Amino acid sequence: MTGSSTYLDYNATAPVRPQVKAAMMAALDLVGNPSSIHAGGRAARAVIEAAREAVAALIMVPAQTIIFTSGGTEANGLAIESAVAAGSRRLIIGATEHDCVLETALASGAAVEIWPVDANGVADLAWLGERLARWDRADGRPFAALMLANNETGVIQPTGEAADLLRTYEGWLHVDAVQAAGKIIVDGRGCGADTLALSAHKLGGPQGTGALTFGPRAVLSRRLHGGGQERGRRAGTENLPGIAGFGAAASAAMTDMAQIKMQAAWRDEAAAYLKTEAGIQIVGEGATRLPNTLCLAKTGFSADLQVMALDLAGIMVSTGAACSSGKVRPSPVLTAMGLEPLAGSALRVSGGWDTTQLDWTRFAQVWLEANQRHQSRRPASAA
Ligand code: PLP
């Protein structure tokens, strides 16, 4: 809850945490380029390295495997473009991946194959096993991208099993953990990832900052040229306040994991109420999902009208991926799940570090009233 409004759009971006603002303000007060060897430069460098430790701790990886980037999009791009530069000529991309993964793969010059999901949005492991079994060595090392959790549905993917399959063929698994980090415990290597992407603004940090972590089997190449920052892997003077804020967000996210877990009970209570009272469908209900995300659909009540009705009551939610808003097309995520008929009426509600049970209850009540008004205005034949 923020003032008189209720913010339930954390998967688009989370409110910046107070600790993050403090860390960013302190970083802005520093004078010095982190690459300078004088005292000011060393102070800036210390802030970056402390943030690197904090981000690494959040996902349980060594700090020296963290490369700071300008966000999740760049981190995903760095992994995919590195794999192509290292010789992968065919990329397997999960059917519900974020646009920045799919579009980067399509733009990379490599062939792209879409890895299907089932009706709950879970990647089909049998398909992957079968596809890898007939891999053509001329296509180079197999590369697959599978997100840890989906931004629209919250569905969690079997990355560990996918990694086991890929390892048999010396493949590379890239995991987009942008939505998962800070919402569930993420074990950066244990989840099977050779590379894994993060974004600060999804966990209460600033927008425009992210990271890629890499394991021993990933071959990363330099995508931005110039200085030797980030051990030569990402040139450009570091975003000191952004990185400081990311570190503070990562530390805070580690301490409020229990609060985030509670979201699941509050969300499920709201969803059960709306199911009983209004017959909503819950997308991905049969899969393990993030605790904070609810994707619901009510045929005949368009997602745009739902968002507008809630907005008038001060409740902020989303019709789908905010990153792709403005593009008039059915959600590729729901389409991949075989749920295209629901896509026009699917709503994404997502809480986070500052969300209370009251926020979920208020959302459910206001949504129900809006639905009742909408249904009463519809001609009987359309009901
Ligand atoms: N990956 C996923 C799953 C996302 O939800 C998003 C943003 O919505 C991104 C990547 C892109 O991250 P960023 O906004 O930091 O570039």
Tab-separated table of C-alpha atoms and ligand atoms in Angstrom:
chain	number	residue	atom	x	y	z
A	1	MET	CA	0.000	0.000	0.000
A	2	THR	CA	1.377	3.437	-0.949
A	3	GLY	CA	-0.726	6.299	0.491
A	4	SER	CA	-4.314	5.810	-0.622
A	5	SER	CA	-3.303	3.641	-3.563
A	6	THR	CA	-2.530	-0.061	-3.733
A	7	TYR	CA	0.423	-1.081	-5.862
A	8	LEU	CA	0.189	-4.674	-7.091
A	9	ASP	CA	2.439	-4.516	-10.136
A	10	TYR	CA	5.781	-5.662	-8.667
A	11	ASN	CA	6.563	-7.864	-11.651
A	12	ALA	CA	6.645	-4.709	-13.788
A	13	THR	CA	8.816	-2.889	-11.267
A	14	ALA	CA	8.998	-2.868	-7.470
A	15	PRO	CA	8.907	0.272	-5.320
A	16	VAL	CA	12.434	1.314	-4.360
A	17	ARG	CA	13.251	0.218	-0.799
A	18	PRO	CA	14.281	2.853	1.768
A	19	GLN	CA	17.671	1.144	2.294
A	20	VAL	CA	18.249	1.399	-1.460
A	21	LYS	CA	17.535	5.128	-1.536
A	22	ALA	CA	19.963	5.641	1.354
A	23	ALA	CA	22.704	3.615	-0.335
A	24	MET	CA	22.203	5.477	-3.621
A	25	MET	CA	22.284	8.883	-1.963
A	26	ALA	CA	25.502	7.938	-0.166
A	27	ALA	CA	27.018	6.773	-3.453
A	28	LEU	CA	26.041	10.043	-5.138
A	29	ASP	CA	28.004	11.885	-2.484
A	30	LEU	CA	31.210	10.086	-3.429
A	31	VAL	CA	33.557	11.834	-5.812
A	32	GLY	CA	35.709	9.479	-7.802
A	33	ASN	CA	35.717	7.157	-10.756
A	34	PRO	CA	35.907	3.554	-9.496
A	35	SER	CA	38.849	3.027	-11.875
A	36	SER	CA	40.873	5.920	-10.397
A	37	ILE	CA	43.610	4.937	-8.000
A	38	HIS	CA	43.268	7.937	-5.668
A	39	ALA	CA	41.294	7.838	-2.425
A	40	GLY	CA	38.037	8.949	-4.056
A	41	GLY	CA	38.345	6.242	-6.711
A	42	ARG	CA	39.146	3.615	-4.104
A	43	ALA	CA	36.079	4.589	-2.056
A	44	ALA	CA	33.875	4.222	-5.145
A	45	ARG	CA	35.498	0.868	-5.967
A	46	ALA	CA	34.807	-0.354	-2.413
A	47	VAL	CA	31.103	0.434	-2.836
A	48	ILE	CA	30.986	-1.588	-6.060
A	49	GLU	CA	32.781	-4.569	-4.570
A	50	ALA	CA	30.526	-4.556	-1.478
A	51	ALA	CA	27.492	-4.547	-3.766
A	52	ARG	CA	28.994	-7.385	-5.784
A	53	GLU	CA	29.329	-9.433	-2.577
A	54	ALA	CA	25.712	-8.687	-1.623
A	55	VAL	CA	24.305	-9.641	-5.035
A	56	ALA	CA	26.461	-12.785	-5.096
A	57	ALA	CA	25.227	-13.753	-1.614
A	58	LEU	CA	21.592	-13.426	-2.716
A	59	ILE	CA	22.098	-16.099	-5.370
A	60	MET	CA	24.853	-18.071	-3.591
A	61	VAL	CA	27.607	-17.641	-6.172
A	62	PRO	CA	31.211	-16.358	-5.871
A	63	ALA	CA	31.383	-12.562	-6.118
A	64	GLN	CA	33.972	-12.703	-8.906
A	65	THR	CA	31.380	-14.329	-11.189
A	66	ILE	CA	29.086	-11.280	-11.065
A	67	ILE	CA	29.191	-8.867	-14.011
A	68	PHE	CA	27.132	-5.714	-13.509
A	69	THR	CA	25.060	-4.639	-16.499
A	70	SER	CA	22.434	-2.026	-17.338
A	71	GLY	CA	19.618	-4.439	-16.432
A	72	GLY	CA	18.075	-7.806	-17.114
A	73	THR	CA	17.834	-7.160	-20.840
A	74	GLU	CA	21.569	-6.562	-21.195
A	75	ALA	CA	22.417	-9.518	-18.949
A	76	ASN	CA	20.289	-11.852	-21.074
A	77	GLY	CA	21.816	-10.358	-24.217
A	78	LEU	CA	25.370	-10.821	-22.935
A	79	ALA	CA	24.753	-14.531	-22.337
A	80	ILE	CA	23.023	-15.216	-25.652
A	81	GLU	CA	25.441	-13.196	-27.780
A	82	SER	CA	28.414	-14.790	-26.011
A	83	ALA	CA	27.078	-18.270	-26.785
A	84	VAL	CA	26.685	-17.381	-30.451
A	85	ALA	CA	30.163	-15.821	-30.529
A	86	ALA	CA	31.489	-19.059	-28.983
A	87	GLY	CA	30.043	-21.095	-31.854
A	88	SER	CA	26.422	-22.008	-31.027
A	89	ARG	CA	24.549	-21.827	-34.325
A	90	ARG	CA	21.161	-23.010	-33.088
A	91	LEU	CA	19.464	-21.663	-29.965
A	92	ILE	CA	16.659	-23.379	-28.069
A	93	ILE	CA	14.429	-20.739	-26.525
A	94	GLY	CA	11.656	-21.510	-24.032
A	95	ALA	CA	8.222	-20.656	-25.443
A	96	THR	CA	7.374	-18.318	-22.557
A	97	GLU	CA	10.695	-16.450	-22.351
A	98	HIS	CA	10.705	-12.687	-22.011
A	99	ASP	CA	10.810	-10.770	-25.304
A	100	CYS	CA	14.366	-9.593	-24.603
A	101	VAL	CA	15.538	-13.228	-24.714
A	102	LEU	CA	13.569	-14.229	-27.794
A	103	GLU	CA	14.308	-11.048	-29.745
A	104	THR	CA	18.036	-11.190	-28.937
A	105	ALA	CA	18.154	-14.808	-30.091
A	106	LEU	CA	16.323	-13.922	-33.309
A	107	ALA	CA	18.658	-10.992	-33.956
A	108	SER	CA	21.797	-13.032	-33.219
A	109	GLY	CA	22.079	-14.641	-36.645
A	110	ALA	CA	21.729	-18.141	-35.162
A	111	ALA	CA	18.760	-20.401	-35.941
A	112	VAL	CA	16.100	-20.328	-33.220
A	113	GLU	CA	13.894	-23.203	-32.100
A	114	ILE	CA	11.016	-22.716	-29.695
A	115	TRP	CA	10.889	-25.169	-26.796
A	116	PRO	CA	7.196	-25.857	-26.075
A	117	VAL	CA	5.434	-25.687	-22.713
A	118	ASP	CA	2.406	-27.575	-21.386
A	119	ALA	CA	-0.984	-26.065	-20.467
A	120	ASN	CA	0.466	-24.909	-17.134
A	121	GLY	CA	3.340	-23.142	-18.863
A	122	VAL	CA	5.985	-25.677	-17.770
A	123	ALA	CA	8.712	-26.497	-20.314
A	124	ASP	CA	8.394	-29.932	-21.930
A	125	LEU	CA	11.517	-31.820	-20.822
A	126	ALA	CA	10.747	-34.821	-23.037
A	127	TRP	CA	10.829	-32.471	-26.034
A	128	LEU	CA	14.266	-31.191	-24.977
A	129	GLY	CA	15.631	-34.708	-24.480
A	130	GLU	CA	14.397	-35.795	-27.874
A	131	ARG	CA	15.707	-32.636	-29.571
A	132	LEU	CA	19.157	-32.973	-28.033
A	133	ALA	CA	19.348	-36.653	-28.997
A	134	ARG	CA	19.281	-35.663	-32.670
A	135	TRP	CA	21.495	-32.594	-32.300
A	136	ASP	CA	23.596	-31.907	-35.378
A	137	ARG	CA	27.190	-31.203	-34.283
A	138	ALA	CA	27.446	-28.735	-37.173
A	139	ASP	CA	25.111	-26.513	-35.100
A	140	GLY	CA	27.867	-26.170	-32.484
A	141	ARG	CA	27.365	-26.457	-28.774
A	142	PRO	CA	23.684	-26.739	-27.772
A	143	PHE	CA	22.402	-23.597	-26.036
A	144	ALA	CA	19.035	-23.321	-24.304
A	145	ALA	CA	17.368	-20.441	-22.468
A	146	LEU	CA	14.852	-21.277	-19.762
A	147	MET	CA	13.633	-18.671	-17.308
A	148	LEU	CA	13.451	-19.563	-13.625
A	149	ALA	CA	10.033	-17.915	-13.205
A	150	ASN	CA	7.667	-16.335	-15.656
A	151	ASN	CA	6.854	-12.636	-15.458
A	152	GLU	CA	3.164	-13.025	-16.394
A	153	THR	CA	2.155	-16.227	-14.611
A	154	GLY	CA	4.864	-16.732	-11.985
A	155	VAL	CA	5.278	-20.345	-13.196
A	156	ILE	CA	8.599	-21.826	-12.068
A	157	GLN	CA	10.568	-23.895	-14.573
A	158	PRO	CA	12.498	-27.163	-14.044
A	159	THR	CA	15.913	-25.643	-14.749
A	160	GLY	CA	17.819	-28.342	-12.832
A	161	GLU	CA	16.367	-31.153	-14.953
A	162	ALA	CA	16.940	-29.141	-18.120
A	163	ALA	CA	20.569	-28.578	-17.117
A	164	ASP	CA	21.077	-32.317	-16.523
A	165	LEU	CA	19.867	-33.048	-20.052
A	166	LEU	CA	22.012	-30.311	-21.585
A	167	ARG	CA	25.138	-31.445	-19.729
A	168	THR	CA	24.943	-34.852	-21.406
A	169	TYR	CA	25.530	-32.979	-24.663
A	170	GLU	CA	27.975	-30.428	-23.244
A	171	GLY	CA	25.264	-27.828	-23.674
A	172	TRP	CA	24.898	-24.388	-22.061
A	173	LEU	CA	21.824	-23.450	-20.021
A	174	HIS	CA	21.017	-19.787	-19.646
A	175	VAL	CA	18.547	-18.916	-16.899
A	176	ASP	CA	16.684	-15.620	-16.729
A	177	ALA	CA	16.142	-15.274	-12.980
A	178	VAL	CA	14.950	-11.659	-13.209
A	179	GLN	CA	11.531	-12.428	-11.715
A	180	ALA	CA	12.611	-15.193	-9.346
A	181	ALA	CA	15.373	-13.392	-7.444
A	182	GLY	CA	14.134	-11.948	-4.178
A	183	LYS	CA	10.827	-13.846	-4.436
A	184	ILE	CA	12.118	-17.390	-3.976
A	185	ILE	CA	15.496	-18.690	-2.877
A	186	VAL	CA	17.706	-18.759	-5.965
A	187	ASP	CA	20.743	-21.018	-5.955
A	188	GLY	CA	22.667	-19.586	-8.888
A	189	ARG	CA	24.643	-22.776	-9.599
A	190	GLY	CA	22.352	-25.321	-7.943
A	191	CYS	CA	19.566	-24.412	-10.387
A	192	GLY	CA	21.807	-25.697	-13.172
A	193	ALA	CA	22.538	-22.367	-14.820
A	194	ASP	CA	25.747	-21.816	-16.754
A	195	THR	CA	24.742	-18.151	-16.971
A	196	LEU	CA	22.001	-16.412	-14.983
A	197	ALA	CA	20.509	-12.934	-15.368
A	198	LEU	CA	19.228	-10.571	-12.666
A	199	SER	CA	17.613	-7.140	-12.603
A	200	ALA	CA	17.736	-4.756	-9.643
A	201	HIS	CA	14.372	-3.072	-10.138
A	202	LYS	CA	12.354	-6.238	-9.686
A	203	LEU	CA	13.564	-6.599	-6.096
A	204	GLY	CA	13.284	-3.056	-4.871
A	205	GLY	CA	16.468	-1.674	-6.404
A	206	PRO	CA	16.817	0.987	-9.078
A	207	GLN	CA	15.822	0.590	-12.719
A	208	GLY	CA	18.678	0.352	-15.199
A	209	THR	CA	20.941	-1.987	-13.213
A	210	GLY	CA	21.332	-5.735	-13.505
A	211	ALA	CA	23.869	-8.519	-13.436
A	212	LEU	CA	24.956	-11.691	-15.144
A	213	THR	CA	26.646	-14.498	-13.228
A	214	PHE	CA	28.550	-17.208	-15.051
A	215	GLY	CA	29.805	-20.684	-14.211
A	216	PRO	CA	32.964	-22.460	-15.382
A	217	ARG	CA	31.378	-23.883	-18.552
A	218	ALA	CA	30.204	-20.543	-19.959
A	219	VAL	CA	32.447	-18.740	-22.441
A	220	LEU	CA	31.687	-15.059	-22.156
A	221	SER	CA	32.854	-12.515	-24.654
A	222	ARG	CA	33.054	-8.757	-24.503
A	223	ARG	CA	29.968	-7.095	-25.979
A	224	LEU	CA	30.802	-3.472	-25.056
A	225	HIS	CA	34.292	-2.299	-25.950
A	226	GLY	CA	36.545	0.364	-24.486
A	227	GLY	CA	37.699	0.272	-20.883
A	228	GLY	CA	38.543	-2.854	-18.920
A	229	GLN	CA	35.720	-2.587	-16.397
A	230	GLU	CA	34.052	-5.705	-15.004
A	231	ARG	CA	37.230	-7.730	-15.657
A	232	GLY	CA	37.181	-6.689	-19.272
A	233	ARG	CA	33.740	-8.143	-19.916
A	234	ARG	CA	31.630	-4.984	-19.849
A	235	ALA	CA	33.334	-1.730	-20.701
A	236	GLY	CA	32.057	1.639	-19.474
A	237	THR	CA	32.306	3.574	-16.220
A	238	GLU	CA	30.183	1.709	-13.706
A	239	ASN	CA	26.754	2.978	-12.640
A	240	LEU	CA	27.918	3.591	-9.084
A	241	PRO	CA	24.606	4.705	-7.487
A	242	GLY	CA	22.714	2.010	-9.374
A	243	ILE	CA	25.103	-0.728	-8.309
A	244	ALA	CA	25.106	0.543	-4.703
A	245	GLY	CA	21.298	0.422	-4.765
A	246	PHE	CA	21.327	-3.076	-6.259
A	247	GLY	CA	23.575	-4.297	-3.443
A	248	ALA	CA	21.288	-2.773	-0.806
A	249	ALA	CA	18.224	-4.318	-2.484
A	250	ALA	CA	19.878	-7.741	-2.597
A	251	SER	CA	20.739	-7.595	1.123
A	252	ALA	CA	17.231	-6.450	2.032
A	253	ALA	CA	15.648	-9.135	-0.164
A	254	MET	CA	17.579	-11.795	1.725
A	255	THR	CA	16.197	-10.617	5.041
A	256	ASP	CA	12.543	-10.368	4.011
A	257	MET	CA	12.183	-13.732	2.293
A	258	ALA	CA	9.695	-14.819	5.002
A	259	GLN	CA	7.440	-11.833	4.228
A	260	ILE	CA	7.470	-12.673	0.516
A	261	LYS	CA	6.552	-16.290	1.311
A	262	MET	CA	3.450	-15.048	3.119
A	263	GLN	CA	2.234	-13.466	-0.114
A	264	ALA	CA	1.301	-16.940	-1.386
A	265	ALA	CA	-1.331	-17.463	1.323
A	266	TRP	CA	-2.780	-13.954	0.831
A	267	ARG	CA	-2.817	-14.355	-2.939
A	268	ASP	CA	-4.410	-17.806	-2.753
A	269	GLU	CA	-7.091	-16.538	-0.409
A	270	ALA	CA	-7.960	-13.693	-2.807
A	271	ALA	CA	-7.924	-16.084	-5.781
A	272	ALA	CA	-10.128	-18.678	-4.049
A	273	TYR	CA	-12.640	-15.963	-3.156
A	274	LEU	CA	-12.824	-14.713	-6.751
A	275	LYS	CA	-13.083	-18.262	-8.047
A	276	THR	CA	-16.077	-18.965	-5.825
A	277	GLU	CA	-17.767	-15.601	-6.316
A	278	ALA	CA	-17.011	-14.941	-9.989
A	279	GLY	CA	-15.652	-18.135	-11.551
A	280	ILE	CA	-12.254	-16.719	-12.503
A	281	GLN	CA	-9.637	-18.961	-14.094
A	282	ILE	CA	-6.172	-19.022	-12.589
A	283	VAL	CA	-3.464	-19.320	-15.199
A	284	GLY	CA	-0.727	-21.829	-14.320
A	285	GLU	CA	-2.670	-23.050	-11.294
A	286	GLY	CA	-1.377	-26.605	-11.690
A	287	ALA	CA	2.287	-25.536	-11.606
A	288	THR	CA	4.576	-24.351	-8.836
A	289	ARG	CA	4.453	-20.554	-8.957
A	290	LEU	CA	6.161	-17.567	-7.404
A	291	PRO	CA	4.443	-16.656	-4.128
A	292	ASN	CA	3.655	-13.105	-5.264
A	293	THR	CA	2.049	-13.574	-8.692
A	294	LEU	CA	-1.567	-14.141	-9.689
A	295	CYS	CA	-2.560	-14.340	-13.342
A	296	LEU	CA	-6.340	-14.559	-13.541
A	297	ALA	CA	-8.744	-14.516	-16.447
A	298	LYS	CA	-12.444	-13.840	-16.712
A	299	THR	CA	-13.792	-14.355	-20.209
A	300	GLY	CA	-16.043	-11.548	-21.380
A	301	PHE	CA	-14.373	-8.980	-19.087
A	302	SER	CA	-11.498	-7.506	-21.067
A	303	ALA	CA	-8.174	-7.059	-19.330
A	304	ASP	CA	-8.079	-3.377	-20.325
A	305	LEU	CA	-11.457	-2.746	-18.685
A	306	GLN	CA	-10.326	-4.610	-15.563
A	307	VAL	CA	-7.148	-2.531	-15.320
A	308	MET	CA	-9.098	0.717	-15.816
A	309	ALA	CA	-11.742	-0.147	-13.235
A	310	LEU	CA	-9.087	-1.049	-10.679
A	311	ASP	CA	-7.049	2.046	-11.524
A	312	LEU	CA	-10.079	4.268	-10.858
A	313	ALA	CA	-10.171	2.743	-7.380
A	314	GLY	CA	-6.432	3.368	-6.900
A	315	ILE	CA	-5.287	-0.220	-7.501
A	316	MET	CA	-2.400	-0.675	-9.932
A	317	VAL	CA	-2.107	-3.990	-11.757
A	318	SER	CA	-1.155	-4.994	-15.266
A	319	THR	CA	-2.629	-6.761	-18.280
A	320	GLY	CA	0.611	-8.623	-18.948
A	321	ALA	CA	4.278	-7.827	-19.368
A	322	ALA	CA	4.584	-4.082	-18.868
A	323	CYS	CA	7.689	-4.169	-21.045
A	324	SER	CA	5.519	-5.121	-24.005
A	325	SER	CA	2.588	-2.837	-23.259
A	326	GLY	CA	1.670	-0.741	-26.271
A	327	LYS	CA	2.053	-3.779	-28.501
A	328	VAL	CA	-1.469	-4.829	-29.428
A	329	ARG	CA	-1.179	-8.600	-29.625
A	330	PRO	CA	-2.298	-11.512	-27.503
A	331	SER	CA	0.160	-12.496	-24.779
A	332	PRO	CA	2.725	-14.913	-26.321
A	333	VAL	CA	2.938	-16.571	-22.891
A	334	LEU	CA	-0.750	-17.483	-22.793
A	335	THR	CA	-0.700	-18.372	-26.480
A	336	ALA	CA	2.204	-20.791	-25.874
A	337	MET	CA	0.129	-22.395	-23.103
A	338	GLY	CA	-2.739	-22.939	-25.544
A	339	LEU	CA	-4.794	-20.288	-23.733
A	340	GLU	CA	-5.112	-17.712	-26.508
A	341	PRO	CA	-8.894	-17.339	-25.975
A	342	LEU	CA	-8.139	-16.132	-22.437
A	343	ALA	CA	-5.356	-13.740	-23.421
A	344	GLY	CA	-7.630	-10.712	-23.895
A	345	SER	CA	-9.088	-11.062	-20.427
A	346	ALA	CA	-5.995	-12.063	-18.419
A	347	LEU	CA	-4.845	-9.841	-15.593
A	348	ARG	CA	-1.512	-9.964	-13.761
A	349	VAL	CA	-1.531	-9.060	-10.077
A	350	SER	CA	1.824	-9.101	-8.315
A	351	GLY	CA	2.829	-8.129	-4.778
A	352	GLY	CA	6.189	-7.761	-3.103
A	353	TRP	CA	8.247	-6.485	-0.221
A	354	ASP	CA	5.794	-3.750	0.837
A	355	THR	CA	2.528	-5.605	0.098
A	356	THR	CA	0.173	-6.428	2.968
A	357	GLN	CA	-2.682	-8.889	3.283
A	358	LEU	CA	-5.027	-5.910	3.178
A	359	ASP	CA	-3.736	-5.024	-0.298
A	360	TRP	CA	-4.761	-8.456	-1.620
A	361	THR	CA	-8.148	-8.317	0.143
A	362	ARG	CA	-8.821	-4.845	-1.187
A	363	PHE	CA	-7.901	-5.926	-4.701
A	364	ALA	CA	-10.297	-8.906	-4.529
A	365	GLN	CA	-13.185	-6.785	-3.250
A	366	VAL	CA	-12.740	-4.002	-5.795
A	367	TRP	CA	-12.285	-6.494	-8.644
A	368	LEU	CA	-15.478	-8.316	-7.656
A	369	GLU	CA	-17.489	-5.077	-7.571
A	370	ALA	CA	-16.097	-4.079	-10.973
A	371	ASN	CA	-16.999	-7.479	-12.389
A	372	GLN	CA	-20.533	-7.244	-10.988
A	373	ARG	CA	-20.987	-3.802	-12.592
A	374	HIS	CA	-19.576	-5.105	-15.872
A	375	GLN	CA	-21.779	-8.202	-15.916
A	376	SER	CA	-24.905	-6.185	-15.123
A	377	ARG	CA	-24.236	-3.955	-18.159
A	378	ARG	CA	-23.702	-6.883	-20.578
A	379	PRO	CA	-26.634	-8.110	-22.666
A	380	ALA	CA	-28.035	-11.392	-21.295
A	381	SER	CA	-27.003	-13.232	-24.495
A	382	ALA	CA	-23.311	-12.373	-23.878
A	383	ALA	CA	-23.271	-13.648	-20.302
B	1	PLP	N1	13.381	-10.900	-17.995
B	1	PLP	C1	12.181	-10.917	-17.399
B	1	PLP	C2	11.568	-12.231	-17.034
B	1	PLP	C3	11.508	-9.724	-17.120
B	1	PLP	O1	10.300	-9.755	-16.540
B	1	PLP	C4	12.114	-8.496	-17.493
B	1	PLP	C5	11.403	-7.217	-17.278
B	1	PLP	O2	10.209	-7.158	-17.208
B	1	PLP	C6	13.376	-8.529	-18.086
B	1	PLP	C7	13.982	-9.739	-18.325
B	1	PLP	C8	14.095	-7.269	-18.486
B	1	PLP	O3	14.723	-6.702	-17.364
B	1	PLP	P1	15.134	-5.140	-17.389
B	1	PLP	O4	13.870	-4.372	-17.307
B	1	PLP	O5	16.002	-4.963	-16.182
B	1	PLP	O6	15.887	-4.931	-18.642
